[in-house]
Amino acid sequence: MANLLSIMRKNILGVAVLFSMVAASFWGCGNRNTGGSDLTGSIKIDGSSTVYPITEATAEEFRLENPKVKVTIGVSGTGGGIKKFIRSEIDIAETSRPIKKSEDSASHVANIEYVELPIAYDGLAVVVNPENTWVDYLTVDELKKIWEPQAQGKIVKWNQIRPEWPNAEIHLFGAGHESGTFDYFTEAVVGETKASRGDYTASEDDNVLVQGISTDKYSLGYFGLAYYTENMDKLKLVPIDDNNDENGKGPIFATEETVKDGTYQPLSRPLFIYINKKSIDTNPSLDSLVRFYINNAEELVPEAKFIPLSQSTYDLVMKRFKEKKTGSVFLGKESTVGVKLEEVLK
């Protein structure tokens, strides 16, 4: 009888240990448990409309585990978000381009130290209306001809791009001047940041651009790839030829694969968040949120229709955050077009 009781106790103990191991594995999956259920406080975020869906998805998951933390997210565009960041109105600025030298200088004057963290890749989608049957692809040179400042009032019809195209007006839609998308597109296509014609429908809200292009047969526009992916039934994606005859690839569609492997050039870019170092030091809930953001980016970035970085790159991002490395790794570079993140982070 004693032997039987001993065997039963061992079996029960074994089942209990097995259950605890399975439970630990289950709850640890995805790194979503921050252990911050008792956290309180508030976090203010603002900036890029492109980065907004990633941050919103992250904040929603974070709130489930930390319901006492108030996270507010605004959409003022990259430039508008950085201005608020420098004025200490927010803790995190979302940007669809790296910080500029002028903005970095302004942050020094305001005594704001920041930690720069890339969090995803994005491609800029060039799109037309689905009823557009003539545009099969565009070259970077043709995009420049359409969008450069000298084109204003002069390049106004489709047949001025290619003679066989319709003798009809081009109706242009693009990012507003406070947008990081505008900065990146102009640098990549025209060759100079903010160098653009002004006679087009501009908006910081990509949904406004989607609506305009989807209802105008003669429209052409650009915005983040995620907004095309969400509205692909209303839009026609245009492949882009980067004019590089050496690669022999010809026109390339913007997709997760072509953005991630670098073949969709020059309209692939990294996305960022900038964190106020003082807020990291004084606000435990902010520190927890940023760690949660990085730990879960590989899962949450695709849910928001963007392209995640490699795990090795996220490891470098986390290392940068833990060490609270301030400043930008991009300030000394003439251009960020085509830059490899893992190389610059190392």
Short mmCIF file of C-alpha atoms in Angstrom, two decimals:
data_model
loop_
_atom_site.label_atom_id
_atom_site.label_comp_id
_atom_site.label_asym_id
_atom_site.label_seq_id
_atom_site.Cartn_x
_atom_site.Cartn_y
_atom_site.Cartn_z
CA MET A 1 0.00 0.00 0.00
CA ALA A 2 2.84 2.40 0.93
CA ASN A 3 4.56 1.67 -2.37
CA LEU A 4 1.32 2.38 -4.25
CA LEU A 5 0.89 5.76 -2.52
CA SER A 6 4.51 6.66 -3.31
CA ILE A 7 4.01 5.88 -7.00
CA MET A 8 0.80 7.96 -7.10
CA ARG A 9 2.54 10.94 -5.47
CA LYS A 10 5.37 10.78 -8.05
CA ASN A 11 2.89 10.63 -10.94
CA ILE A 12 0.93 13.61 -9.60
CA LEU A 13 4.14 15.60 -9.13
CA GLY A 14 5.27 14.76 -12.66
CA VAL A 15 1.95 15.92 -14.15
CA ALA A 16 2.16 19.18 -12.15
CA VAL A 17 5.70 19.88 -13.37
CA LEU A 18 4.71 19.12 -16.97
CA PHE A 19 1.69 21.43 -16.71
CA SER A 20 3.78 24.27 -15.34
CA MET A 21 6.32 23.87 -18.17
CA VAL A 22 3.58 23.94 -20.83
CA ALA A 23 1.93 26.96 -19.20
CA ALA A 24 5.23 28.84 -19.02
CA SER A 25 5.90 28.07 -22.68
CA PHE A 26 2.40 29.22 -23.67
CA TRP A 27 2.45 32.50 -21.78
CA GLY A 28 6.01 33.26 -22.87
CA CYS A 29 5.15 32.87 -26.56
CA GLY A 30 5.64 36.06 -28.56
CA ASN A 31 7.39 37.91 -25.71
CA ARG A 32 4.17 39.79 -25.04
CA ASN A 33 4.28 39.51 -21.26
CA THR A 34 6.11 42.62 -20.07
CA GLY A 35 5.43 41.93 -16.41
CA GLY A 36 4.09 45.46 -16.13
CA SER A 37 0.50 44.89 -15.00
CA ASP A 38 1.00 47.27 -12.04
CA LEU A 39 2.47 50.06 -14.15
CA THR A 40 0.77 53.45 -14.12
CA GLY A 41 1.38 56.77 -15.83
CA SER A 42 0.97 58.21 -19.31
CA ILE A 43 2.85 58.17 -22.61
CA LYS A 44 2.37 60.70 -25.41
CA ILE A 45 3.24 59.81 -29.01
CA ASP A 46 2.83 61.79 -32.26
CA GLY A 47 4.21 61.97 -35.77
CA SER A 48 4.07 60.02 -39.01
CA SER A 49 0.77 58.76 -40.39
CA THR A 50 2.77 55.96 -42.01
CA VAL A 51 4.16 54.68 -38.70
CA TYR A 52 0.87 55.24 -36.84
CA PRO A 53 -0.69 51.80 -37.62
CA ILE A 54 2.35 50.00 -36.16
CA THR A 55 2.37 52.09 -32.99
CA GLU A 56 -1.39 51.80 -32.56
CA ALA A 57 -1.26 48.00 -32.89
CA THR A 58 1.59 47.89 -30.36
CA ALA A 59 -0.17 50.23 -27.94
CA GLU A 60 -3.37 48.15 -28.07
CA GLU A 61 -1.49 44.99 -27.11
CA PHE A 62 0.48 46.84 -24.43
CA ARG A 63 -2.73 48.26 -22.90
CA LEU A 64 -4.16 44.74 -22.50
CA GLU A 65 -1.34 43.90 -20.11
CA ASN A 66 -0.99 47.38 -18.62
CA PRO A 67 -4.51 48.85 -18.40
CA LYS A 68 -3.46 51.56 -15.94
CA VAL A 69 -1.05 53.15 -18.45
CA LYS A 70 -2.58 55.84 -20.67
CA VAL A 71 -1.10 55.90 -24.18
CA THR A 72 -2.21 58.70 -26.54
CA ILE A 73 -1.16 58.77 -30.21
CA GLY A 74 -1.51 61.74 -32.58
CA VAL A 75 -0.87 62.08 -36.32
CA SER A 76 0.85 65.39 -37.11
CA GLY A 77 3.18 64.05 -39.79
CA THR A 78 6.90 63.40 -39.32
CA GLY A 79 7.89 67.06 -39.28
CA GLY A 80 5.02 68.04 -36.98
CA GLY A 81 5.80 65.19 -34.60
CA ILE A 82 9.47 66.13 -34.34
CA LYS A 83 8.53 69.76 -33.61
CA LYS A 84 6.34 68.60 -30.72
CA PHE A 85 9.13 66.26 -29.59
CA ILE A 86 11.65 69.10 -29.46
CA ARG A 87 9.15 71.20 -27.48
CA SER A 88 8.87 68.31 -24.95
CA GLU A 89 5.16 67.93 -25.69
CA ILE A 90 5.50 64.20 -26.43
CA ASP A 91 7.68 61.28 -25.29
CA ILE A 92 7.99 59.49 -28.64
CA ALA A 93 8.10 60.87 -32.19
CA GLU A 94 7.22 58.51 -35.05
CA THR A 95 9.01 59.28 -38.33
CA SER A 96 9.12 57.89 -41.83
CA ARG A 97 12.62 59.28 -42.35
CA PRO A 98 15.68 59.89 -40.17
CA ILE A 99 15.94 63.11 -38.19
CA LYS A 100 17.43 66.05 -40.14
CA LYS A 101 20.55 68.00 -39.18
CA SER A 102 18.42 71.10 -38.55
CA GLU A 103 16.09 69.13 -36.26
CA ASP A 104 19.04 67.57 -34.45
CA SER A 105 20.51 71.05 -33.90
CA ALA A 106 17.16 72.31 -32.59
CA SER A 107 17.01 69.39 -30.15
CA HIS A 108 20.44 70.34 -28.78
CA VAL A 109 19.33 73.94 -28.31
CA ALA A 110 16.23 72.69 -26.45
CA ASN A 111 18.39 70.34 -24.35
CA ILE A 112 16.55 67.28 -25.68
CA GLU A 113 18.52 64.05 -25.91
CA TYR A 114 16.95 61.32 -28.02
CA VAL A 115 17.39 57.63 -28.75
CA GLU A 116 16.84 56.71 -32.42
CA LEU A 117 15.28 53.29 -33.12
CA PRO A 118 14.41 51.88 -36.57
CA ILE A 119 11.39 49.61 -36.25
CA ALA A 120 10.27 48.49 -39.74
CA TYR A 121 10.76 48.76 -43.49
CA ASP A 122 8.32 50.40 -45.87
CA GLY A 123 8.13 50.89 -49.59
CA LEU A 124 6.55 53.90 -51.27
CA ALA A 125 3.82 52.71 -53.62
CA VAL A 126 3.27 54.61 -56.86
CA VAL A 127 -0.34 54.10 -57.91
CA VAL A 128 -2.91 55.05 -60.54
CA ASN A 129 -6.62 54.52 -60.92
CA PRO A 130 -7.72 50.97 -61.92
CA GLU A 131 -9.27 52.40 -65.11
CA ASN A 132 -5.82 53.56 -66.23
CA THR A 133 -4.93 51.07 -68.99
CA TRP A 134 -1.89 52.84 -70.46
CA VAL A 135 0.63 52.94 -67.61
CA ASP A 136 2.45 49.60 -67.47
CA TYR A 137 5.47 50.94 -65.57
CA LEU A 138 7.33 54.17 -64.84
CA THR A 139 11.04 54.88 -64.68
CA VAL A 140 12.64 57.00 -61.97
CA ASP A 141 13.54 59.51 -64.70
CA GLU A 142 9.87 59.75 -65.70
CA LEU A 143 8.83 60.23 -62.07
CA LYS A 144 11.38 63.02 -61.78
CA LYS A 145 10.05 64.63 -64.97
CA ILE A 146 6.56 64.61 -63.46
CA TRP A 147 7.41 65.73 -59.91
CA GLU A 148 10.43 68.06 -60.11
CA PRO A 149 9.78 71.79 -59.37
CA GLN A 150 10.37 72.76 -63.02
CA ALA A 151 7.43 70.56 -64.05
CA GLN A 152 4.87 72.84 -62.38
CA GLY A 153 2.58 74.32 -65.01
CA LYS A 154 4.54 72.64 -67.82
CA ILE A 155 4.20 68.85 -67.52
CA VAL A 156 0.43 68.69 -67.24
CA LYS A 157 -0.66 65.90 -69.63
CA TRP A 158 -0.02 62.19 -69.85
CA ASN A 159 1.26 62.34 -73.45
CA GLN A 160 4.08 64.63 -72.31
CA ILE A 161 5.52 61.62 -70.47
CA ARG A 162 5.13 59.20 -73.37
CA PRO A 163 3.68 60.32 -76.72
CA GLU A 164 1.45 57.25 -77.03
CA TRP A 165 -0.32 58.02 -73.77
CA PRO A 166 -3.61 60.01 -73.68
CA ASN A 167 -3.83 63.71 -74.40
CA ALA A 168 -5.41 64.23 -70.98
CA GLU A 169 -4.47 66.06 -67.79
CA ILE A 170 -2.46 64.32 -65.08
CA HIS A 171 -4.09 64.80 -61.67
CA LEU A 172 -1.41 64.37 -59.02
CA PHE A 173 -1.79 63.28 -55.39
CA GLY A 174 1.00 63.10 -52.84
CA ALA A 175 2.23 63.59 -49.31
CA GLY A 176 2.01 66.95 -47.52
CA HIS A 177 5.12 69.00 -46.81
CA GLU A 178 5.20 68.01 -43.12
CA SER A 179 5.33 64.35 -44.10
CA GLY A 180 8.45 62.20 -43.96
CA THR A 181 7.04 60.43 -47.01
CA PHE A 182 7.29 63.73 -48.90
CA ASP A 183 10.89 64.20 -47.78
CA TYR A 184 11.93 60.68 -48.74
CA PHE A 185 10.12 60.66 -52.10
CA THR A 186 11.61 63.97 -53.20
CA GLU A 187 15.11 62.94 -52.16
CA ALA A 188 14.85 59.53 -53.85
CA VAL A 189 13.19 60.70 -57.07
CA VAL A 190 14.16 64.35 -57.60
CA GLY A 191 17.49 64.12 -55.79
CA GLU A 192 16.83 66.88 -53.28
CA THR A 193 14.68 66.82 -50.15
CA LYS A 194 11.46 68.87 -50.45
CA ALA A 195 12.18 69.71 -54.11
CA SER A 196 8.75 69.23 -55.68
CA ARG A 197 6.16 70.89 -57.84
CA GLY A 198 3.40 72.42 -55.75
CA ASP A 199 0.37 72.04 -58.02
CA TYR A 200 -0.89 68.73 -56.68
CA THR A 201 -3.37 67.53 -54.06
CA ALA A 202 -1.30 67.19 -50.89
CA SER A 203 -2.33 65.62 -47.59
CA GLU A 204 -0.75 64.26 -44.40
CA ASP A 205 -3.65 61.77 -44.33
CA ASP A 206 -2.95 58.90 -46.74
CA ASN A 207 -6.63 57.91 -46.73
CA VAL A 208 -7.44 61.23 -48.40
CA LEU A 209 -4.96 60.39 -51.17
CA VAL A 210 -6.42 56.89 -51.59
CA GLN A 211 -9.91 58.36 -51.93
CA GLY A 212 -8.79 60.91 -54.54
CA ILE A 213 -6.88 58.46 -56.73
CA SER A 214 -9.56 55.76 -56.53
CA THR A 215 -12.19 58.13 -57.97
CA ASP A 216 -10.13 59.81 -60.74
CA LYS A 217 -9.21 57.93 -63.93
CA TYR A 218 -6.39 60.36 -64.76
CA SER A 219 -4.78 60.42 -61.33
CA LEU A 220 -1.28 59.45 -60.22
CA GLY A 221 0.03 59.45 -56.67
CA TYR A 222 2.28 57.95 -54.03
CA PHE A 223 2.14 56.93 -50.36
CA GLY A 224 3.26 54.13 -48.01
CA LEU A 225 2.88 50.57 -49.29
CA ALA A 226 0.59 49.61 -46.40
CA TYR A 227 -2.11 51.97 -47.64
CA TYR A 228 -1.98 50.36 -51.08
CA THR A 229 -2.19 46.89 -49.50
CA GLU A 230 -5.29 47.91 -47.55
CA ASN A 231 -6.94 49.40 -50.66
CA MET A 232 -5.65 47.25 -53.52
CA ASP A 233 -9.20 46.69 -54.82
CA LYS A 234 -9.46 50.47 -55.47
CA LEU A 235 -5.98 51.15 -56.88
CA LYS A 236 -3.50 49.95 -59.50
CA LEU A 237 0.11 49.52 -58.43
CA VAL A 238 2.78 50.76 -60.86
CA PRO A 239 6.13 48.93 -61.06
CA ILE A 240 9.19 51.19 -61.02
CA ASP A 241 12.36 50.88 -63.10
CA ASP A 242 15.32 52.41 -61.26
CA ASN A 243 17.18 53.03 -64.56
CA ASN A 244 19.99 50.73 -63.46
CA ASP A 245 20.76 48.72 -66.59
CA GLU A 246 23.45 46.76 -64.77
CA ASN A 247 21.02 44.91 -62.50
CA GLY A 248 19.00 43.71 -65.49
CA LYS A 249 15.83 43.47 -63.42
CA GLY A 250 13.70 46.08 -65.18
CA PRO A 251 10.48 47.40 -63.56
CA ILE A 252 9.92 46.13 -60.00
CA PHE A 253 6.64 46.01 -58.07
CA ALA A 254 6.66 47.17 -54.46
CA THR A 255 6.10 44.05 -52.35
CA GLU A 256 7.26 42.80 -48.96
CA GLU A 257 9.92 40.68 -50.66
CA THR A 258 11.30 43.40 -52.97
CA VAL A 259 11.41 45.98 -50.17
CA LYS A 260 13.11 43.59 -47.75
CA ASP A 261 15.70 42.31 -50.24
CA GLY A 262 16.48 45.81 -51.50
CA THR A 263 15.51 45.27 -55.16
CA TYR A 264 12.70 47.84 -55.04
CA GLN A 265 14.84 50.93 -55.37
CA PRO A 266 15.01 53.78 -54.71
CA LEU A 267 11.62 53.82 -52.96
CA SER A 268 12.32 51.47 -50.02
CA ARG A 269 12.93 53.06 -46.62
CA PRO A 270 13.23 52.38 -42.90
CA LEU A 271 10.69 53.70 -40.36
CA PHE A 272 11.66 55.05 -36.93
CA ILE A 273 10.63 56.02 -33.44
CA TYR A 274 12.59 58.63 -31.46
CA ILE A 275 12.42 58.46 -27.67
CA ASN A 276 13.13 61.28 -25.26
CA LYS A 277 16.00 60.03 -23.05
CA LYS A 278 14.74 61.97 -20.03
CA SER A 279 11.37 60.22 -20.36
CA ILE A 280 13.12 56.83 -20.39
CA ASP A 281 14.94 57.72 -17.18
CA THR A 282 11.86 59.05 -15.38
CA ASN A 283 8.92 57.07 -16.76
CA PRO A 284 9.02 53.28 -16.14
CA SER A 285 5.90 52.76 -18.27
CA LEU A 286 7.67 54.32 -21.27
CA ASP A 287 10.69 52.07 -20.81
CA SER A 288 8.36 49.06 -20.65
CA LEU A 289 6.41 50.14 -23.75
CA VAL A 290 9.54 50.58 -25.88
CA ARG A 291 10.92 47.19 -24.84
CA PHE A 292 7.51 45.69 -25.66
CA TYR A 293 7.57 47.50 -29.05
CA ILE A 294 10.95 46.02 -30.01
CA ASN A 295 10.29 42.53 -28.60
CA ASN A 296 7.02 42.16 -30.50
CA ALA A 297 7.84 44.07 -33.69
CA GLU A 298 8.51 40.92 -35.71
CA GLU A 299 4.92 39.84 -35.07
CA LEU A 300 3.06 43.17 -34.90
CA VAL A 301 4.74 44.95 -37.84
CA PRO A 302 3.30 42.47 -40.41
CA GLU A 303 -0.11 42.71 -38.70
CA ALA A 304 0.00 46.43 -39.49
CA LYS A 305 0.86 45.58 -43.15
CA PHE A 306 4.52 46.64 -42.94
CA ILE A 307 7.79 44.74 -43.33
CA PRO A 308 9.70 43.72 -40.20
CA LEU A 309 13.46 44.02 -39.82
CA SER A 310 15.54 40.85 -39.38
CA GLN A 311 15.81 39.43 -35.87
CA SER A 312 19.52 40.26 -35.82
CA THR A 313 18.67 43.89 -36.61
CA TYR A 314 16.06 44.01 -33.84
CA ASP A 315 18.73 42.65 -31.49
CA LEU A 316 20.92 45.63 -32.41
CA VAL A 317 17.96 47.97 -31.92
CA MET A 318 17.31 46.57 -28.43
CA LYS A 319 21.02 46.87 -27.59
CA ARG A 320 20.92 50.52 -28.66
CA PHE A 321 17.87 51.17 -26.47
CA LYS A 322 19.22 49.38 -23.40
CA GLU A 323 22.47 51.33 -23.67
CA LYS A 324 20.49 54.56 -24.26
CA LYS A 325 22.69 55.56 -27.17
CA THR A 326 21.71 59.08 -28.11
CA GLY A 327 21.91 60.85 -31.46
CA SER A 328 21.35 59.64 -35.00
CA VAL A 329 23.51 57.23 -36.98
CA PHE A 330 22.34 58.91 -40.18
CA LEU A 331 23.46 62.52 -39.64
CA GLY A 332 26.85 62.06 -41.30
CA LYS A 333 25.39 60.49 -44.42
CA GLU A 334 24.71 62.48 -47.57
CA SER A 335 21.70 60.30 -48.36
CA THR A 336 19.68 57.59 -46.63
CA VAL A 337 18.35 56.14 -49.89
CA GLY A 338 19.41 52.50 -50.15
CA VAL A 339 21.10 52.45 -46.73
CA LYS A 340 21.40 49.00 -45.07
CA LEU A 341 20.18 49.27 -41.47
CA GLU A 342 22.21 46.47 -39.94
CA GLU A 343 25.42 47.96 -41.32
CA VAL A 344 24.84 51.44 -39.89
CA LEU A 345 23.61 50.13 -36.52
CA LYS A 346 26.78 48.10 -36.08
#
